[in-house]
Coordinates of N, CA, C and O and ligand atoms in Angstrom, one line a residue:
M1 N 59.7 7.3 61.4 CA 60.0 7.1 60.0 C 60.5 5.7 59.7 O 61.4 5.3 60.5
D2 N 59.9 4.9 58.8 CA 60.4 3.6 58.6 C 61.5 3.8 57.7 O 61.8 4.6 57.0
L3 N 62.3 2.6 57.5 CA 63.5 2.5 56.7 C 63.2 2.9 55.2 O 64.0 3.6 54.6
K4 N 62.1 2.4 54.7 CA 61.8 2.7 53.4 C 61.7 4.1 53.1 O 62.1 4.7 52.0
D5 N 61.0 4.9 54.1 CA 60.8 6.3 53.9 C 62.2 7.0 53.9 O 62.5 7.9 53.1
L6 N 62.9 6.6 54.8 CA 64.3 7.1 55.1 C 65.1 6.9 53.9 O 65.7 7.9 53.3
Y7 N 65.1 5.7 53.2 CA 65.8 5.5 52.0 C 65.3 6.5 50.8 O 66.1 7.0 50.1
Q8 N 64.0 6.5 50.8 CA 63.4 7.3 49.8 C 63.9 8.7 49.9 O 64.2 9.5 48.9
Q9 N 63.9 9.3 51.1 CA 64.2 10.6 51.3 C 65.8 10.9 51.1 O 66.0 11.9 50.5
L10 N 66.5 9.9 51.4 CA 68.0 10.0 51.0 C 68.1 10.1 49.5 O 69.0 10.9 49.0
I11 N 67.5 9.3 48.8 CA 67.7 9.3 47.3 C 67.2 10.6 46.6 O 67.8 11.3 45.8
L12 N 66.1 11.1 47.2 CA 65.4 12.3 46.7 C 66.4 13.4 47.0 O 66.7 14.3 46.2
D13 N 66.9 13.5 48.2 CA 67.9 14.6 48.7 C 69.2 14.6 47.8 O 69.5 15.6 47.1
H14 N 69.7 13.5 47.6 CA 71.0 13.3 46.8 C 70.8 13.5 45.3 O 71.5 14.0 44.5
G15 N 69.6 13.0 44.8 CA 69.2 13.1 43.4 C 68.9 14.5 43.0 O 69.2 15.0 42.0
K16 N 68.3 15.3 43.9 CA 68.0 16.7 43.6 C 69.2 17.6 43.9 O 69.3 18.6 43.2
N17 N 69.9 17.4 44.9 CA 71.1 18.2 45.2 C 72.3 17.3 45.3 O 72.8 17.2 46.4
P18 N 72.8 16.8 44.2 CA 73.9 15.9 44.2 C 75.2 16.7 44.8 O 75.4 17.9 44.5
R19 N 75.9 15.9 45.6 CA 77.1 16.4 46.3 C 78.2 16.2 45.3 O 78.2 15.3 44.4
N20 N 79.3 17.1 45.4 CA 80.5 16.9 44.5 C 80.2 17.0 43.0 O 80.8 16.3 42.3
L21 N 79.2 17.8 42.7 CA 78.8 18.0 41.3 C 79.7 19.0 40.7 O 79.9 20.0 41.3
G22 N 80.3 18.7 39.5 CA 81.2 19.6 38.9 C 82.6 19.0 38.6 O 82.7 17.7 38.6
K23 N 83.5 19.8 38.3 CA 84.9 19.3 37.8 C 85.9 20.1 38.7 O 85.6 21.2 39.1
F24 N 87.1 19.5 38.8 CA 88.1 20.4 39.4 C 89.4 20.4 38.6 O 89.5 19.5 37.7
E25 N 90.3 21.2 38.8 CA 91.4 21.4 37.9 C 92.4 20.3 37.8 O 92.8 19.8 36.7
N26 N 92.9 19.9 38.9 CA 94.0 19.0 38.9 C 93.7 17.5 39.0 O 94.5 16.7 39.7
F27 N 92.6 17.1 38.5 CA 92.3 15.6 38.4 C 93.3 14.9 37.6 O 94.0 15.3 36.7
N28 N 93.7 13.6 38.0 CA 94.6 12.7 37.2 C 93.9 11.6 36.7 O 94.7 10.8 36.0
K29 N 92.7 11.3 37.0 CA 92.0 10.1 36.4 C 90.6 10.6 36.1 O 90.0 11.4 37.0
D30 N 90.0 10.0 35.0 CA 88.7 10.4 34.8 C 88.1 9.3 33.8 O 89.0 8.5 33.2
A31 N 86.7 9.2 33.8 CA 86.1 8.2 32.9 C 84.7 8.7 32.7 O 84.1 9.3 33.5
K32 N 84.1 8.4 31.5 CA 82.8 8.6 31.3 C 82.0 7.3 31.2 O 82.4 6.3 30.9
G33 N 80.7 7.4 31.6 CA 79.8 6.2 31.5 C 78.4 6.8 31.0 O 78.1 7.8 31.2
H34 N 77.9 5.9 30.3 CA 76.5 6.1 29.7 C 75.6 4.9 29.8 O 76.0 3.7 29.7
N35 N 74.4 5.1 30.2 CA 73.4 4.2 30.4 C 72.3 4.4 29.4 O 71.4 5.2 29.7
P36 N 72.4 3.9 28.2 CA 71.5 4.3 27.0 C 70.1 3.9 27.3 O 69.1 4.6 26.9
L37 N 69.8 2.9 28.2 CA 68.4 2.5 28.4 C 67.7 3.6 29.2 O 66.4 3.7 29.0
C38 N 68.3 4.4 30.0 CA 67.6 5.4 30.8 C 68.0 6.8 30.4 O 67.4 7.8 30.5
G39 N 69.3 6.9 29.7 CA 69.8 8.2 29.3 C 70.8 8.8 30.2 O 71.1 10.0 30.1
D40 N 71.1 8.0 31.3 CA 72.0 8.6 32.3 C 73.5 8.7 31.8 O 73.9 7.8 31.1
K41 N 74.0 9.8 32.1 CA 75.5 10.1 31.7 C 76.2 10.6 32.9 O 75.7 11.5 33.6
V42 N 77.3 10.1 33.1 CA 78.3 10.6 34.2 C 79.7 10.8 33.7 O 80.2 9.9 32.8
H43 N 80.4 11.6 34.3 CA 81.9 11.8 33.9 C 82.5 11.9 35.4 O 82.2 13.0 36.0
V44 N 83.2 11.1 35.8 CA 83.8 11.0 37.0 C 85.3 11.5 37.0 O 86.1 11.1 36.1
Y45 N 85.6 12.4 37.8 CA 87.0 13.0 37.9 C 87.6 12.7 39.4 O 86.9 12.9 40.2
L46 N 88.8 12.3 39.3 CA 89.3 12.0 40.6 C 90.9 12.4 40.6 O 91.4 12.3 39.5
K47 N 91.4 12.7 41.8 CA 92.8 12.9 42.0 C 93.2 11.7 42.9 O 92.9 11.7 44.0
L48 N 94.1 10.9 42.3 CA 94.7 9.8 43.2 C 96.2 10.4 43.5 O 96.9 10.6 42.6
D49 N 96.4 10.4 44.8 CA 97.7 11.1 45.2 C 98.8 10.0 45.3 O 98.6 8.8 44.8
E50 N 100.0 10.5 45.8 CA 101.2 9.5 45.7 C 101.0 8.4 46.6 O 101.7 7.3 46.3
N51 N 100.2 8.4 47.5 CA 99.9 7.3 48.4 C 98.6 6.4 47.9 O 98.0 5.7 48.7
K52 N 98.3 6.6 46.6 CA 97.1 5.9 46.1 C 95.9 6.1 46.9 O 95.0 5.3 47.0
K53 N 95.6 7.5 47.3 CA 94.5 7.7 48.0 C 93.8 8.8 47.2 O 94.3 9.6 46.5
I54 N 92.4 8.6 47.2 CA 91.6 9.6 46.5 C 91.5 10.9 47.3 O 90.8 11.0 48.2
S55 N 92.3 11.9 46.8 CA 92.2 13.1 47.6 C 91.1 14.0 47.2 O 90.7 14.9 48.1
D56 N 90.6 13.8 46.0 CA 89.4 14.6 45.7 C 88.7 13.8 44.5 O 89.3 13.0 43.7
I57 N 87.4 14.0 44.5 CA 86.6 13.3 43.6 C 85.3 14.0 43.4 O 84.7 14.6 44.2
K58 N 84.9 14.3 42.1 CA 83.8 14.9 41.7 C 83.2 14.4 40.4 O 83.8 13.5 39.8
F59 N 82.0 14.7 40.0 CA 81.4 14.2 38.9 C 80.6 15.2 38.2 O 79.9 16.1 38.8
E60 N 80.4 15.1 36.8 CA 79.5 15.8 36.0 C 78.5 14.8 35.6 O 78.9 13.7 35.2
G61 N 77.3 15.2 35.3 CA 76.4 14.3 34.7 C 75.0 14.8 34.6 O 74.6 15.8 35.1
E62 N 74.2 13.9 33.9 CA 72.7 14.2 33.9 C 71.9 12.8 33.8 O 72.6 11.9 33.3
G63 N 70.8 12.8 34.4 CA 70.2 11.6 34.4 C 69.0 11.5 35.4 O 68.7 12.4 36.0
C64 N 68.5 10.3 35.7 CA 67.5 10.1 36.6 C 68.0 10.3 38.1 O 69.2 10.3 38.3
A65 N 67.1 10.4 39.0 CA 67.3 10.7 40.4 C 68.2 9.5 41.0 O 69.1 9.8 41.8
I66 N 68.0 8.3 40.5 CA 68.6 7.1 41.0 C 70.3 7.3 40.7 O 71.1 7.1 41.4
S67 N 70.5 7.6 39.3 CA 71.9 7.6 38.9 C 72.6 8.8 39.6 O 73.8 8.7 40.0
M68 N 71.9 10.0 39.7 CA 72.6 11.1 40.3 C 72.8 11.0 41.8 O 73.8 11.2 42.3
A69 N 71.8 10.2 42.4 CA 71.9 10.0 43.9 C 73.1 9.1 44.2 O 73.9 9.2 45.1
S70 N 73.2 8.1 43.2 CA 74.2 7.1 43.4 C 75.6 7.6 43.3 O 76.5 7.4 44.0
A71 N 75.7 8.5 42.3 CA 77.0 9.2 42.0 C 77.4 10.1 43.2 O 78.5 10.3 43.6
S72 N 76.4 10.8 43.7 CA 76.6 11.7 44.8 C 77.0 11.0 46.0 O 78.0 11.3 46.7
I73 N 76.3 9.9 46.3 CA 76.7 9.2 47.6 C 78.1 8.4 47.3 O 78.8 8.4 48.3
M74 N 78.3 8.0 46.1 CA 79.6 7.3 45.9 C 80.7 8.3 46.1 O 81.7 7.9 46.7
T75 N 80.5 9.5 45.5 CA 81.7 10.3 45.6 C 81.9 10.9 47.1 O 83.0 11.0 47.5
E76 N 80.9 10.9 47.8 CA 81.0 11.4 49.2 C 81.8 10.3 50.0 O 82.7 10.6 50.8
L77 N 81.5 9.1 49.7 CA 82.1 8.0 50.4 C 83.5 7.7 50.0 O 84.3 7.3 50.8
M78 N 83.9 8.0 48.7 CA 85.2 7.6 48.2 C 86.2 8.6 48.6 O 87.5 8.3 48.4
K79 N 85.9 9.8 48.9 CA 86.9 10.9 49.2 C 87.7 10.4 50.4 O 87.2 9.9 51.5
N80 N 89.0 10.5 50.3 CA 90.0 10.1 51.2 C 90.2 8.7 51.5 O 90.7 8.2 52.5
K81 N 89.6 7.9 50.5 CA 89.8 6.4 50.7 C 91.1 6.0 49.8 O 91.3 6.6 48.9
E82 N 91.6 5.0 50.4 CA 92.8 4.5 49.6 C 92.4 3.3 48.7 O 91.3 2.8 48.9
E83 N 93.3 3.1 47.6 CA 92.9 2.2 46.6 C 92.4 0.9 47.0 O 91.2 0.5 46.5
P84 N 92.9 0.2 48.0 CA 92.3 -1.1 48.4 C 90.9 -1.0 49.0 O 90.0 -1.8 48.8
E85 N 90.8 0.2 49.7 CA 89.4 0.4 50.4 C 88.4 0.8 49.2 O 87.2 0.3 49.3
V86 N 88.8 1.6 48.3 CA 87.9 1.9 47.2 C 87.4 0.6 46.5 O 86.3 0.4 46.2
K87 N 88.4 -0.3 46.3 CA 88.1 -1.6 45.7 C 87.0 -2.4 46.5 O 86.1 -2.9 45.9
E88 N 87.3 -2.5 47.7 CA 86.5 -3.2 48.7 C 85.0 -2.7 48.6 O 84.1 -3.3 48.6
L89 N 84.9 -1.3 48.6 CA 83.7 -0.7 48.7 C 82.9 -0.9 47.4 O 81.7 -1.1 47.4
I90 N 83.6 -0.8 46.3 CA 83.0 -1.1 44.9 C 82.4 -2.4 45.0 O 81.3 -2.7 44.5
D91 N 83.2 -3.5 45.3 CA 82.8 -4.8 45.2 C 81.6 -5.0 46.1 O 80.6 -5.7 45.8
D92 N 81.7 -4.4 47.4 CA 80.6 -4.6 48.4 C 79.3 -4.0 47.9 O 78.2 -4.6 47.9
F93 N 79.4 -2.8 47.2 CA 78.2 -2.2 46.8 C 77.6 -2.9 45.6 O 76.3 -3.2 45.6
L94 N 78.5 -3.3 44.7 CA 77.8 -4.1 43.4 C 77.2 -5.4 43.9 O 76.2 -5.8 43.3
K95 N 77.8 -6.0 44.9 CA 77.3 -7.3 45.3 C 76.0 -7.1 46.0 O 75.0 -7.8 45.8
M96 N 75.9 -6.0 46.8 CA 74.6 -5.7 47.5 C 73.5 -5.4 46.6 O 72.4 -5.9 46.7
I97 N 73.8 -4.6 45.5 CA 72.9 -4.1 44.6 C 72.3 -5.3 43.7 O 71.2 -5.2 43.2
K98 N 73.2 -6.2 43.5 CA 72.7 -7.4 42.7 C 71.9 -8.5 43.4 O 70.8 -8.8 43.1
D99 N 72.6 -9.0 44.5 CA 71.9 -10.1 45.2 C 72.1 -10.2 46.8 O 71.4 -10.9 47.4
S100 N 73.0 -9.4 47.3 CA 73.4 -9.6 48.7 C 72.4 -8.7 49.6 O 72.1 -7.5 49.2
P101 N 71.9 -9.2 50.7 CA 70.9 -8.5 51.5 C 71.5 -7.3 52.2 O 70.9 -6.3 52.6
E102 N 72.9 -7.4 52.4 CA 73.5 -6.3 53.2 C 74.9 -6.2 52.7 O 75.5 -6.9 51.9
L103 N 75.6 -5.0 53.3 CA 76.8 -4.7 53.0 C 77.8 -5.5 54.1 O 77.3 -5.5 55.3
S104 N 78.9 -5.9 53.7 CA 79.7 -6.5 54.6 C 81.0 -5.8 55.0 O 81.6 -6.1 55.9
S105 N 81.3 -4.7 54.3 CA 82.5 -3.9 54.6 C 82.4 -3.3 56.0 O 81.5 -2.9 56.5
K106 N 83.7 -3.4 56.6 CA 83.8 -2.8 58.0 C 84.4 -1.5 58.0 O 84.6 -0.9 59.1
I107 N 84.7 -0.9 56.8 CA 85.5 0.3 56.9 C 84.6 1.6 56.8 O 85.2 2.6 56.7
I108 N 83.3 1.4 56.7 CA 82.4 2.5 56.7 C 81.5 2.5 57.9 O 81.2 1.4 58.4
S109 N 81.0 3.8 58.2 CA 80.1 3.9 59.4 C 78.7 3.4 59.1 O 78.3 3.2 57.9
E110 N 78.0 3.3 60.1 CA 76.6 2.9 59.9 C 75.8 4.0 59.1 O 75.0 3.5 58.3
D111 N 76.2 5.1 59.3 CA 75.5 6.2 58.6 C 75.8 6.0 57.1 O 74.9 6.2 56.2
E112 N 77.1 5.8 56.9 CA 77.4 5.6 55.4 C 76.8 4.4 54.9 O 76.4 4.4 53.7
K113 N 76.7 3.3 55.7 CA 76.0 2.0 55.2 C 74.5 2.4 54.8 O 74.0 2.0 53.8
T114 N 74.0 3.3 55.7 CA 72.5 3.5 55.5 C 72.3 4.3 54.1 O 71.3 4.1 53.4
K115 N 73.2 5.2 53.9 CA 73.2 5.9 52.6 C 73.3 5.0 51.4 O 72.6 5.1 50.4
L116 N 74.3 4.1 51.5 CA 74.4 3.1 50.4 C 73.2 2.1 50.3 O 72.7 2.0 49.2
M117 N 72.6 1.8 51.4 CA 71.6 0.9 51.4 C 70.3 1.6 50.9 O 69.4 0.9 50.4
S118 N 70.3 2.9 50.9 CA 69.1 3.6 50.4 C 68.9 3.3 48.9 O 67.7 3.4 48.4
L119 N 70.0 2.8 48.2 CA 69.8 2.5 46.7 C 69.4 1.0 46.6 O 69.1 0.6 45.5
S120 N 69.3 0.3 47.6 CA 69.0 -1.2 47.6 C 67.5 -1.4 47.0 O 67.3 -2.6 46.6
G121 N 66.6 -0.4 47.1 CA 65.3 -0.7 46.6 C 65.3 -1.0 45.1 O 64.3 -1.5 44.6
V122 N 66.3 -0.7 44.3 CA 66.3 -0.8 43.0 C 66.4 -2.3 42.5 O 66.2 -2.6 41.3
K123 N 66.9 -3.2 43.6 CA 67.1 -4.5 43.1 C 65.9 -5.2 42.4 O 66.2 -6.1 41.6
K124 N 64.7 -4.8 42.8 CA 63.6 -5.3 42.1 C 63.4 -5.0 40.7 O 62.6 -5.5 40.0
Y125 N 64.1 -3.9 40.3 CA 63.9 -3.4 39.0 C 65.2 -3.4 38.2 O 66.1 -2.5 38.3
P126 N 65.5 -4.4 37.3 CA 66.9 -4.7 36.7 C 67.3 -3.4 35.9 O 68.4 -3.1 35.9
M127 N 66.3 -2.7 35.3 CA 66.6 -1.5 34.5 C 67.2 -0.4 35.5 O 68.2 0.5 35.2
R128 N 66.7 -0.3 36.6 CA 67.1 0.6 37.6 C 68.5 0.3 38.2 O 69.3 1.2 38.7
V129 N 68.8 -1.0 38.3 CA 70.1 -1.4 38.8 C 71.1 -0.7 38.0 O 72.2 -0.3 38.5
K130 N 70.9 -0.7 36.6 CA 71.9 0.0 35.8 C 72.2 1.4 36.1 O 73.2 1.9 35.9
C131 N 71.0 2.0 36.4 CA 71.1 3.5 36.9 C 72.0 3.6 38.2 O 72.9 4.6 38.1
A132 N 71.8 2.7 39.0 CA 72.5 2.8 40.3 C 74.0 2.4 40.2 O 74.9 3.0 40.8
T133 N 74.3 1.4 39.3 CA 75.7 0.9 39.2 C 76.5 1.8 38.2 O 77.7 1.6 38.3
L134 N 75.9 2.6 37.3 CA 76.7 3.2 36.4 C 77.8 4.1 36.9 O 78.9 4.0 36.4
P135 N 77.6 4.9 38.0 CA 78.8 5.7 38.5 C 79.8 4.8 39.0 O 81.0 5.2 38.8
W136 N 79.4 3.7 39.5 CA 80.4 2.8 40.1 C 81.2 2.0 39.1 O 82.5 2.0 39.2
H137 N 80.7 1.6 38.0 CA 81.4 1.0 36.9 C 82.3 2.2 36.3 O 83.5 1.8 35.8
T138 N 81.8 3.3 36.3 CA 82.6 4.5 35.7 C 83.9 4.7 36.6 O 85.0 5.0 36.1
L139 N 83.7 4.6 37.9 CA 84.7 4.8 38.9 C 85.8 3.7 38.7 O 87.0 4.0 38.7
V140 N 85.4 2.5 38.4 CA 86.2 1.5 38.2 C 87.1 1.7 37.0 O 88.4 1.5 36.9
S141 N 86.5 2.1 35.9 CA 87.1 2.5 34.7 C 88.2 3.6 34.9 O 89.3 3.5 34.4
A142 N 87.8 4.5 35.7 CA 88.8 5.7 35.9 C 90.0 5.2 36.8 O 91.2 5.5 36.4
M143 N 89.7 4.3 37.7 CA 90.8 3.9 38.6 C 91.7 3.0 37.8 O 93.0 2.9 38.1
T144 N 91.2 2.3 36.8 CA 92.1 1.3 36.1 C 92.4 1.9 34.8 O 93.1 1.1 33.9
D145 N 92.3 3.1 34.4 CA 92.7 3.8 33.2 C 92.1 2.9 32.0 O 92.8 2.9 31.0
K146 N 90.9 2.4 32.1 CA 90.4 1.8 31.0 C 90.0 2.8 29.8 O 89.4 3.8 30.2
P147 N 90.4 2.4 28.6 CA 90.1 3.5 27.6 C 88.6 3.3 27.2 O 88.0 2.3 27.4
G148 N 88.1 4.4 26.7 CA 86.7 4.3 26.1 C 85.6 4.7 27.2 O 86.0 4.8 28.3
E149 N 84.4 4.7 26.7 CA 83.4 5.0 27.6 C 82.7 3.8 28.0 O 82.5 2.9 27.5
V150 N 82.2 3.7 29.5 CA 81.5 2.8 30.0 C 80.2 2.7 29.4 O 79.5 3.9 29.4
N151 N 79.6 1.6 29.0 CA 78.3 1.5 28.5 C 77.7 0.4 29.2 O 78.1 -0.7 29.0
T152 N 76.5 0.7 29.9 CA 75.8 -0.4 30.6 C 75.4 -1.5 29.7 O 75.1 -2.5 30.3
E153 N 75.2 -1.2 28.5 CA 74.7 -2.3 27.7 C 75.8 -3.2 27.1 O 75.5 -4.1 26.4
K154 N 77.0 -2.8 27.4 CA 78.2 -3.6 26.9 C 78.8 -4.2 28.1 O 79.8 -5.0 27.9
E155 N 78.4 -3.9 29.3 CA 79.0 -4.5 30.5 C 78.3 -5.8 31.0 O 77.4 -6.1 30.3
D156 N 79.0 -6.4 31.9 CA 78.4 -7.7 32.5 C 78.4 -8.9 31.6 O 77.5 -9.4 31.2
Ligands
ZN201 ZN1 68.6 6.1 35.2

């Protein structure tokens, strides 16, 4: 299987069966995001513990396979990460999806990198980039307690 097929399979898998879908009781941070161009909506819930570590993270949402796969992969990756790591991974992912050929972070495994890189195919399609980045901008908003809903048409 070549890399392109592997990436496509990962997106299909996570898009059809998103991990961490739903809501949990004791979240202490959350944010909503909306991508009106595609109709994607996500609501990210997380629990940041006393050590500023994400002890749990889930999301609710609906949208295209790219947005759901991105939210699924993101929530998998962020569980048990501490705040500085969360920031590093968000920056790394957003850089990669916009113009960097690869991820530079050293804190994730090769398998995890492959999962993130599966979304790299959207680079060629600016509209799709917004689908892929929506959950990540929404996570930033939740972490920083920004009021209001993330809207991809008002960001950047
Ligand atoms: Zn979309």
